[in-house]
Amino acid sequence: MPKEKRLVVEGVITEVLSNTMFRVQVKERIILAYLSGKMRMKYRKLLPGEKVLVEISSYDLNKGRILQAITK
């Protein structure tokens, strides 16, 4: 059985919530996202307005996982 298809998109953090949860604006929608394990291990702090790469499941388009912060 193949794994589920995941979408990787760029978004902007709009709100920081507790337990490493964030509200991220992706195109026209706002989704709920959490930090991936590698970002938790590195203690990466994210602030509102930062651009991030978000992996969204094809089953639930309202939740995602933050893979990395995009820096200039």
GROMACS .gro file of C-alpha atoms in nm:
model
   72
    1MET     CA    1   0.000   0.000   0.000
    2PRO     CA    2   0.156   0.335  -0.101
    3LYS     CA    3   0.209   0.616   0.146
    4GLU     CA    4  -0.023   0.912   0.143
    5LYS     CA    5   0.057   1.201  -0.087
    6ARG     CA    6   0.185   1.512   0.092
    7LEU     CA    7   0.193   1.868  -0.035
    8VAL     CA    8   0.488   2.096   0.048
    9VAL     CA    9   0.402   2.466   0.026
   10GLU     CA   10   0.539   2.798   0.146
   11GLY     CA   11   0.350   2.993   0.411
   12VAL     CA   12   0.377   3.279   0.661
   13ILE     CA   13   0.330   3.241   1.036
   14THR     CA   14   0.041   3.458   1.156
   15GLU     CA   15   0.005   3.349   1.519
   16VAL     CA   16   0.215   3.160   1.774
   17LEU     CA   17   0.020   2.919   1.997
   18SER     CA   18   0.125   2.699   2.290
   19ASN     CA   19   0.299   2.358   2.256
   20THR     CA   20   0.491   2.456   1.941
   21MET     CA   21   0.169   2.506   1.746
   22PHE     CA   22   0.130   2.786   1.491
   23ARG     CA   23  -0.133   2.937   1.264
   24VAL     CA   24   0.018   2.959   0.916
   25GLN     CA   25  -0.129   3.141   0.618
   26VAL     CA   26  -0.091   2.933   0.303
   27LYS     CA   27  -0.225   3.113  -0.003
   28GLU     CA   28  -0.584   3.207   0.096
   29ARG     CA   29  -0.625   2.964   0.388
   30ILE     CA   30  -0.503   2.964   0.745
   31ILE     CA   31  -0.400   2.623   0.875
   32LEU     CA   32  -0.287   2.485   1.210
   33ALA     CA   33   0.073   2.359   1.199
   34TYR     CA   34   0.322   2.208   1.442
   35LEU     CA   35   0.702   2.190   1.441
   36SER     CA   36   0.877   1.886   1.297
   37GLY     CA   37   1.102   1.679   1.521
   38LYS     CA   38   1.428   1.816   1.383
   39MET     CA   39   1.322   2.175   1.445
   40ARG     CA   40   1.221   2.085   1.803
   41MET     CA   41   1.558   1.921   1.864
   42LYS     CA   42   1.743   2.230   1.741
   43TYR     CA   43   1.524   2.461   1.959
   44ARG     CA   44   1.434   2.676   1.658
   45LYS     CA   45   1.217   2.969   1.768
   46LEU     CA   46   0.971   3.107   1.514
   47LEU     CA   47   0.803   3.447   1.522
   48PRO     CA   48   0.496   3.586   1.343
   49GLY     CA   49   0.583   3.705   0.993
   50GLU     CA   50   0.848   3.440   0.923
   51LYS     CA   51   0.825   3.236   0.604
   52VAL     CA   52   0.822   2.858   0.647
   53LEU     CA   53   0.788   2.540   0.441
   54VAL     CA   54   0.479   2.345   0.547
   55GLU     CA   55   0.397   1.984   0.464
   56ILE     CA   56   0.020   1.930   0.437
   57SER     CA   57  -0.148   1.590   0.434
   58SER     CA   58  -0.377   1.519   0.141
   59TYR     CA   59  -0.639   1.380   0.382
   60ASP     CA   60  -0.673   1.687   0.605
   61LEU     CA   61  -0.592   2.019   0.438
   62ASN     CA   62  -0.640   2.218   0.762
   63LYS     CA   63  -0.340   2.073   0.947
   64GLY     CA   64   0.028   2.065   0.862
   65ARG     CA   65   0.385   2.021   0.981
   66ILE     CA   66   0.651   2.292   0.961
   67LEU     CA   67   0.961   2.149   0.796
   68GLN     CA   68   1.197   2.448   0.792
   69ALA     CA   69   1.215   2.824   0.817
   70ILE     CA   70   1.305   3.011   0.499
   71THR     CA   71   1.583   3.262   0.554
   72LYS     CA   72   1.713   3.522   0.314
   0.00000   0.00000   0.00000
